[in-house]
Structure formats: structure tokens, C-alpha cells
Amino acid sequence: MSDSTAIAQGASAGAAPHGEHPSYQRHHFETVGQQFDATNFAMWIFLLTEVMFFGGLFTSYLIMRNWYYRAFVEGSHQLSILWGTANTTVLIISSFTMAMAVWSAQMRRKGALLLFLGLTFLLGIAFLGIKGIEWHEKWVKHHVPGIHQYSEQAFLNPASDPEVFKEYHDKPLSPGMAQKTEEYFFLYFAMTGMHALHMVIGVCLLVYIFIRARTGAYTNGHFTFVENFGLYWHFVDIIWIFLYPLLYLISRY
Amino acid sequence: MSAATIVTLPDQATARIPKMNFLTKENGLLSWLLTGDHKRIATLYLISITFFFFIGGALAGLIRLELLTPQNDLVAADTYNKLFSMHGLIMVFFFLVPSVPATIGNFLMPMMVGAKDLALPKINLLSWYLYVIGGLMMLWTMCVGGVDTGWTFTTPLSTHYLNTHVVSAAMSVFVAGFSSILTGLNFIVTIHKMRCPGMTWFRLPLFVWSNYAASILMVLGTPVLAITLTLVALERIFHIGVFDPAFGGDPLLFQHLFWFYSHPAVYIMILPGFGVISEVISTFSRKRVFGYTAVAFSSVAIAVFGFFVWAHHMFIMGISNYSALVFSLLTMLVAVPSAIKIYNWAFTLYKGSITFETPMLYAIGFMGLFTIGGLTGVFLGATGTDIHLTETYFVVAHFHFVMVGGMLMSFLAGIHFWWPKWTGRMYPEKISQLAALTTFIGFNLTFFPQFILGTLGMPRRYAAYPPEFQVLNVFSTAGATVLGIGYLLPILYLTWSLKYGAIAGDNPWHATGLEWQTQSPPLTENFPEIPIMDHEAYDYEWLERMERKEVASV
Amino acid sequence: MSEPNAHNEQGAEHEPHIVSPGTYAIILLVLLVATATTCGMSYIDLGEWHIAINLFGWHVGTTLFWNPVVALAIACTKMTLVVLFFMHIKYSSKLTKLTVISGFFIFLGLISMTLADYVSRAWGRW
């Protein structure tokens, strides 16, 4: 390379006329490939941020669980393993349908894309619905700390809650430890709440993507947004993959 | 050495500011508020950051005024608590963290890597809006009564005992945190994906390297602060949480999570400053930065080590002895890459053709003050001395030497260095040199006595103190006045220069960076066509060849 | 000092690899089986393991419960599968792979260094 090719010397502005680029290429990128790479990489960096965001919650959980293990065990027994497992399954299947949606966009199949986006949306709604049922149950049982007069009855006297008692035969907790079940439920609501918030954002974005997909916006070879949204959706799935054993499966035997 | 200055300005009689540039491209308020241009966003940031700097500065002035006398006579003790808390919050989250990256970095990053814009211009604009929203929330907090937790939101003080506006302050920091995450994200993507042909990693200016390192810290550290402050807010609202011992929580857990961000945060604040200093020192000694690779990697090393030293803020808080030992050792380690930088700058100066323009004065001031600030950090990192010195004015002096003496000096060095590029005009040289000198003197007068106060045992965060400390406190307050003048001067003459300053031309300093090879102020697209990087960074011989050729062709 | 020809990542850009629906289906199946396994395992008491070392008079020790270890191991496996296949990391550039790894490295740093403090507090004073 010689100096004659160097920077900004002479040369007229606007080397390439605009018509050469596809309409979805933003002006400051040189090629479509660069645009895809950059936005995809940006999404990954954002997910890193999200990992650390949940990281703070997981750290708190770890410390509290080690300190108040009995309270965490009995708090966990109050969760429905049926709903929890069902929700895990729903979310994993939704991850699959999302992956298929990305595949459909890559293969430029509009019908399949709409189908899988729709399925993902429905599974997302189903997840939130089940979450709502579970939360409502906690509300009724006065297991929502901070807002709704917390009741330690089920932990001071497990027999008062026959449904759970029948299955686990928990021994009564000391009053001090029974109070710590509030910590468990605080973390339960903080973690599942933060996760559900991400789900809600995801579902809203899905609606937006679905509407745009109907106009063929993602089946013309430019599927970056679907791909990046897919990454987000899978990430939310991964968070749940960890929340499920940590919150539901503490010592079920 | 040829002359006392390297500045060459074009013939003022014929020189014109280019008609077409990023400032004149479009007009009207909306063209600014909806812009995607990184240079305009940088300008917006510069204005808003200066605004918050002066609010924080005014609060600092009130603090120093109160400390003029041993009794708490100017303000009540709880008002004083609010003053230093708001001063800390505003200065840390609304000035220091975004100062160099969001203003100078935003302005330069795409130009330095040879791109038309940052990778995500809309995200960049969003980051500014988040900053403004966070800032307004903080101002609102201040107007309705402020917060008195200190900038550290220490639990259970913040969650249990205080009746001030902790939630809105925490949420304001939360929002501002996301603004900084988005800036960091944008920088990382831009540096990886937007470099022009020929721009290899080791041809990047060191400013890019240090901002890259700071961006990593922003992206990985800030979310931990965000979730921590969310938990503090939840704990205050619902009276249940993981930090308050009354509910079975652990205040030390808060300290771990808080300092996991807030220690790397000091590197977020100082690393971009290092970048500015590298550029300035090289330009005004007409030499390539000594040990370019070492300086580049030391930035990354600081970023990596920076994540594993946080517990040195907690030595006296009851962490385990073994942990304290490990964290103390790691703290000593992080001093190594910082020292590498200082040594390399010193060697860059050695046998260079040094001239003393304003940015260089600030940079030299930086080197001295940062060295003192850094070394006293080693004292504090040693567990033994830390027990004596922590929570005293020694700590206050230490981090002001690093943050104000280091960061603010480098911020001003950068602003003075790139001002001609930004506005196309030069500021008056003599008065700006005077401002640099005033800042340096005022700074030392303000903060050096605080080292002595700290070793004598004056605790921080009190409105009153024993009378025997008064002499040193009077020195400190007097210094703060001088420092205040030092900061007001640039505002005045830089504003003046916008209209009356001499026209600077493309490259008044004869600097080598890509940003200097385009017009000033630059075009919206930065370059008429995407440049091709065909030489090493800081290659002054290349620049000389280029300039000779230009003269010949004219 | 630097290699003038060091490759800009832009040069490495390529059309993204397209994973076949068959692969996705297999991964889905594995994930569902893993979910059933982790759920079933939680009903079995896997016992615990006491680790105790006596180092020059220091009693350093901790107890490892197998149930959470197994549950987390299964969760990590599931995560790895999702990241590798659903999120296409297996077919991504080195840079993206490095990004993911560095994220988990810092996350583990946060967890392990914090936990180290809590664990070693039980060891007492010098």
C-alpha cells in the first residue's frame, strides 16, 4: 500500500451511489454482512449484561440459601412441582419454536415463520398464565412477603397445611427460622418476577415481530432482528432452566 | 527542538470554517434531539455533563464552606450529610463515569477507528436520553429533600434507618447506569466491527484501547449495581429483603455486590482518562508512545484485575481474614499495570521535543497527581494501614487525587486538545495555560492538607471536627476557591472562543490520529471517503511526509 | 510489534450457518429428558460428602450435598445445549465464543470470590 491511498486525501465524497445497497442496510455500514455481524455481536454483549444482572440475584440467593437452608426447603415445598415442571416444559418448547422461527426466516418461508412466531407467542402467554396461577396461590396462602400480611402458619405448624404435609411431612420450624421463609419468598418473587418481566418484554416484541413478519420484512434475507430476538428468548429460557432447580427442587425427598 | 510551540494556525485572513460540517448540516432543535450523529450526541453529552459538574461543584463548595470552622454552623448536620451524598452521587454517576467516554469518546471513537458512526447510532441517542432522565430524577430527588446515605447507599442505613428519598435516588442511578452500559456496548461493537481497512488492533490509538477496557467494565459491572439498587429499593418499599439484618439479611452481601461494580467503576472513570493522556503526551513530545503494546495491554489488564479487588473497600467491615489477605494481594497487583502506564509516559517524554501547550500542561499535572493518588491507594490496599486510614480524610484525599487530579485533569486536557477539532476554533492560549496552572495549584492546596488530616485521624462525613484541625481545613477551603476559579475559566474562554476564537484549521497540533486528517469541524460522515490505515499509530514521520506532499501539491 | 496483516473481524464475516430442524428437534428431546431427570432426581436423597482437611492445626472443611450439585450439573448441561445449538454458538465466530466465555468467567468470579469470603469466615482468626 502506498501513501497515495492514504486517508481522506482529495477524493470526491459519496463514493458509492445509494442504489447499490439493499434498503435495509444502514448508511454507516459498509456491507450487509458487517451490519449483521455488528448487531449480532451487540446482542451478545447485551446478554452478557443480562447475565451479570441476574448474577446479583443468584449470588444473594446462594448466600441466603446456605444460611437458612431449612426455611428454603420448606418454602420450596410450598411450590407446586407440577406447575413448575409444566412451565419448564412450556418454555423449553417455546425455545424450540423460536429456533424454528429463526430457521424459517433464514429459509425465507413466510408461512412457517408466522406459524412458529405464533406458537412461540402462545407458549410465552401460557408460561405467564401458569406463573400467574402460581402467584395467585401464594397470595391466597399469604406467602407474599411485604405486601399481603405474611403468614408463617404453614411453617410453624406444617400440619395446618394438609396438602403439603401429606407429601413431605415437614417438621415445624423454630419461630426464628419460620420468619426466614420470608427471605425465600422474597427471593422467589424477586427472581421469578424479574424473569417474568423479561418474558413480558419478549412477548410484546413477539407481537411486533409477528406484525412485521406478515409484510414479509424478515423473509427477504434480512432476518437479523428475528435472530437477535431469538437470542434474547433463549437467554430468558436459560435463566428459567436455572431458576427451576434452584427454587422448586430443593430437597423434595 | 525547533520552537516553543508546535501550533500552526492557517492564515486568519483567508481561513474559513468549512461550510459543510456536522454542526451546520441541519438546523433546529429537533435535528439535535433526534440526531444519530455521534458528534452531535457527544455535544449534547458535553453540555449536560458540564451542567451536572457545576451542580456537583456547587455542593462541594458548600461542603468546604461548612468545614471552614470546627462547629457545624453553616448547615445542620443532617443537611451536611445530604450535601456530601448529593455531591458524591452527582459527581460519580453524572459526571465522572460518563465524562470522557460519553463526550470525548463518543466524538472520537468512530473517527479514530475510521468509521462513519458508532455501530448503533440509535442506541447511542437512547443512552443520552437515559442519562438525561436519570439526571432529572436525581435533580428531583435533590429538590424534594435529597438523600443522605452517602453515594454508597450503605445498608441497613439506606433501607432501614433513613427517611430520605433513597428509592428515587437509587432508581436515578439505575437509569444512568443503563445509559453507561449502552455507551460501553456501542464502543465494544464499534471497535470490533467498524474498523477501517488496514486498521489492525495494534494500529489503534491508545485512546481506543483504554476506552475499550473501560467499556468492558461498564458492560459487565454496571448491571450488578443495577440489580443491587433494585433490591435496595424493594427492601425499602416492601420492608423485606436480603440486606437488612432485621429480616435476616446480610449488609455485607450488599457491600460485596455494590463494590463489585463500584470498584471497577473507578477504573471506568480513570481508564478513558489514561487514553487522553497517551494521545496528548505523544503529540506534544513528537514521539510514538513508548512501549505502545505494554500501554495497550496494561489497560486490558486493569480491566481484568479490576474485577477481583473489590473487597478492599470492606477490610474493616468483617470479611474473613483470608479473604482480606487475597484481596489485598490482588489490589497490589492492579498497581502494576497503572505504574506501567506512568513509566511509559515518562519514557515518552524522555528525549522528546516537548512543548507546553495547554493540553500538555494538564497532562503533566495529571501525571504528578495521579501518581500520588495511585500510590496512596497502595497504602489503603494494605490491610494494616487501611485499618488506621479508612473512613478518614486520607481516603477522601486519595480518591480525589485519582478522580479530580487524575480524571478531571485528563478530561480538561482532552477538551482542550480536541476543542479545535470539535468547533473548528482555537481558544486563547495564554489564559488557558493560566487556567491549567490555577487548577493545579488550587487542587494541591485543597486536597494535600486532607492527607495530613486523615493521618491525624479526622474522620470523613462529619460536619464538625476538633478545633486543632482547623488550620489545615482553612487551607483546604482556600484551595477549593482557587480550584473553583480554575474550573470557571475554561467555561468562559471556551464559550468565548466559539464565536471569536482563531480558526484552527484541520490539524493545528500536527497530530497523527485519523481524526486530525479530516476537516474541523468534521463532516457528518467524518471522512469524505472511508480512510485506509497504512501506517502505525503515532507515526510522526508519516505525518511529515504527508504534509510535505501537501505543500508540494499546492 | 504488531502484525500489519492481522485480520480485521470484518474479513471473517460470512453467511450464518443454518442449523437443520432435525438438530433442533433432537436438542428439544434431550432438553425435555433432562428436565424429567432433574425433576425425578430431586425425589431421591443422593447423600452428602464431608470434606475436612487438617492443615497445621487449621480445620478447613465443608460439606457437599449431592442433590444440588446434580441439579446444577443438569441445568448447566441444558444451558450448554441451548447456547451451542439454539443460539448457534457452535457455528459462531471465535469472538462470539470468547464473549460468552468471558461473561461466565466474570459471573463465576462474582459468585466464587463472594462465596470464598463467606466460607472462610468460618475458619476463624489467624
Coordinates of N, CA, C and O in Angstrom, one line a residue, chain B residues 182-233:
Chain B
L182 N -25.1 1.2 27.7 CA -25.3 1.3 26.3 C -24.1 1.9 25.6 O -23.7 1.6 24.5
T183 N -23.5 2.9 26.3 CA -22.3 3.5 25.7 C -21.2 2.5 25.6 O -20.5 2.4 24.5
G184 N -21.0 1.7 26.6 CA -19.9 0.7 26.6 C -20.2 -0.3 25.5 O -19.3 -0.7 24.8
L185 N -21.4 -0.8 25.4 CA -21.8 -1.8 24.4 C -21.5 -1.2 23.0 O -20.9 -1.9 22.2
N186 N -21.9 0.0 22.8 CA -21.6 0.6 21.5 C -20.1 0.7 21.1 O -19.7 0.4 20.0
F187 N -19.3 1.0 22.1 CA -17.9 1.1 21.9 C -17.3 -0.2 21.5 O -16.5 -0.3 20.6
I188 N -17.7 -1.2 22.3 CA -17.1 -2.5 22.1 C -17.4 -3.0 20.7 O -16.5 -3.4 19.9
V189 N -18.7 -2.9 20.3 CA -19.1 -3.3 19.0 C -18.4 -2.5 17.9 O -17.9 -3.1 16.9
T190 N -18.3 -1.2 18.1 CA -17.7 -0.4 17.1 C -16.2 -0.7 16.9 O -15.7 -0.9 15.8
I191 N -15.5 -0.9 18.0 CA -14.1 -1.2 17.9 C -13.9 -2.6 17.3 O -12.9 -2.8 16.5
H192 N -14.7 -3.6 17.6 CA -14.6 -4.9 16.9 C -15.0 -4.9 15.5 O -14.3 -5.5 14.7
K193 N -16.0 -4.2 15.2 CA -16.7 -4.5 13.9 C -16.6 -3.3 12.9 O -16.9 -3.5 11.7
M194 N -16.2 -2.1 13.3 CA -16.3 -1.0 12.4 C -14.9 -0.4 12.0 O -14.9 0.7 11.5
R195 N -13.8 -1.1 12.3 CA -12.5 -0.6 11.9 C -12.3 -0.5 10.4 O -12.8 -1.4 9.7
C196 N -11.7 0.6 10.0 CA -11.5 0.8 8.5 C -10.4 -0.2 8.0 O -9.7 -0.8 8.8
P197 N -10.3 -0.4 6.7 CA -9.3 -1.3 6.2 C -7.9 -0.9 6.6 O -7.6 0.3 6.6
G198 N -7.1 -1.9 7.0 CA -5.8 -1.6 7.5 C -5.7 -1.3 8.9 O -4.6 -1.2 9.5
M199 N -6.8 -1.0 9.6 CA -6.7 -0.6 11.0 C -6.7 -1.9 11.8 O -7.7 -2.4 12.2
T200 N -5.5 -2.4 12.1 CA -5.4 -3.5 12.9 C -5.4 -3.1 14.4 O -5.4 -1.9 14.7
W201 N -5.5 -4.1 15.3 CA -5.7 -3.8 16.7 C -4.5 -2.9 17.2 O -4.6 -2.0 18.0
F202 N -3.3 -3.3 16.6 CA -2.1 -2.6 17.1 C -1.8 -1.3 16.3 O -0.7 -0.7 16.5
R203 N -2.7 -0.9 15.5 CA -2.6 0.4 14.9 C -3.6 1.4 15.5 O -3.7 2.6 15.2
L204 N -4.4 0.9 16.4 CA -5.4 1.7 17.0 C -4.7 2.7 18.0 O -3.8 2.4 18.6
P205 N -5.2 3.9 18.1 CA -4.7 4.9 19.0 C -4.9 4.3 20.5 O -5.9 3.5 20.7
L206 N -4.1 4.7 21.4 CA -4.3 4.1 22.8 C -5.5 4.6 23.4 O -6.0 3.9 24.3
F207 N -6.1 5.7 23.0 CA -7.3 6.2 23.5 C -8.4 5.1 23.2 O -9.3 4.9 24.1
V208 N -8.4 4.5 22.1 CA -9.4 3.5 21.7 C -9.2 2.3 22.7 O -10.1 1.7 23.2
W209 N -7.9 1.9 22.9 CA -7.7 0.7 23.8 C -8.2 1.0 25.2 O -8.8 0.1 25.8
S210 N -7.9 2.2 25.7 CA -8.3 2.4 27.1 C -9.8 2.5 27.2 O -10.4 2.0 28.2
N211 N -10.5 3.1 26.2 CA -11.9 3.1 26.2 C -12.5 1.7 26.0 O -13.6 1.4 26.6
Y212 N -11.8 0.9 25.3 CA -12.3 -0.5 25.1 C -12.3 -1.2 26.5 O -13.3 -1.8 26.9
A213 N -11.2 -1.0 27.2 CA -11.1 -1.6 28.5 C -12.2 -1.1 29.5 O -12.9 -1.9 30.2
A214 N -12.4 0.2 29.4 CA -13.4 0.8 30.3 C -14.8 0.3 29.9 O -15.7 0.0 30.7
S215 N -15.0 0.1 28.6 CA -16.3 -0.4 28.1 C -16.6 -1.8 28.6 O -17.8 -2.1 29.0
I216 N -15.6 -2.6 28.7 CA -15.8 -4.0 29.2 C -16.3 -3.9 30.7 O -17.2 -4.6 31.1
L217 N -15.6 -3.0 31.4 CA -16.1 -2.8 32.8 C -17.5 -2.3 32.9 O -18.3 -2.8 33.7
M218 N -17.8 -1.4 32.0 CA -19.2 -0.8 32.1 C -20.2 -1.9 31.8 O -21.2 -2.0 32.5
V219 N -19.9 -2.7 30.8 CA -20.9 -3.7 30.4 C -21.1 -4.8 31.4 O -22.2 -5.3 31.7
L220 N -20.0 -5.2 32.0 CA -20.1 -6.3 32.9 C -20.3 -5.9 34.4 O -20.9 -6.7 35.2
G221 N -19.9 -4.7 34.8 CA -20.1 -4.3 36.1 C -21.4 -3.6 36.5 O -22.1 -4.0 37.4
T222 N -21.8 -2.7 35.6 CA -23.0 -1.9 35.9 C -24.2 -2.7 36.2 O -25.0 -2.3 37.1
P223 N -24.5 -3.8 35.4 CA -25.8 -4.5 35.8 C -25.8 -5.0 37.2 O -26.9 -5.1 37.8
V224 N -24.7 -5.3 37.8 CA -24.7 -5.8 39.1 C -25.1 -4.7 40.1 O -25.9 -4.9 41.0
L225 N -24.6 -3.5 39.8 CA -25.1 -2.3 40.6 C -26.6 -2.1 40.4 O -27.3 -1.9 41.3
A226 N -27.1 -2.3 39.1 CA -28.5 -2.1 38.9 C -29.3 -3.0 39.7 O -30.3 -2.6 40.3
I227 N -29.0 -4.3 39.7 CA -29.8 -5.2 40.5 C -29.7 -5.0 42.0 O -30.7 -5.1 42.7
T228 N -28.5 -4.6 42.4 CA -28.3 -4.3 43.8 C -29.2 -3.1 44.3 O -29.9 -3.2 45.3
L229 N -29.2 -2.1 43.5 CA -30.0 -0.9 43.8 C -31.5 -1.3 43.7 O -32.3 -0.8 44.5
T230 N -31.9 -2.2 42.8 CA -33.2 -2.6 42.7 C -33.6 -3.3 44.0 O -34.7 -3.1 44.6
L231 N -32.7 -4.2 44.5 CA -33.0 -4.9 45.7 C -33.1 -3.9 46.9 O -34.0 -4.1 47.8
V232 N -32.3 -2.9 46.9 CA -32.4 -1.9 48.0 C -33.7 -1.2 47.9 O -34.4 -1.0 49.0
A233 N -34.1 -0.8 46.7 CA -35.4 -0.2 46.6 C -36.6 -1.1 47.0 O -37.5 -0.7 47.8

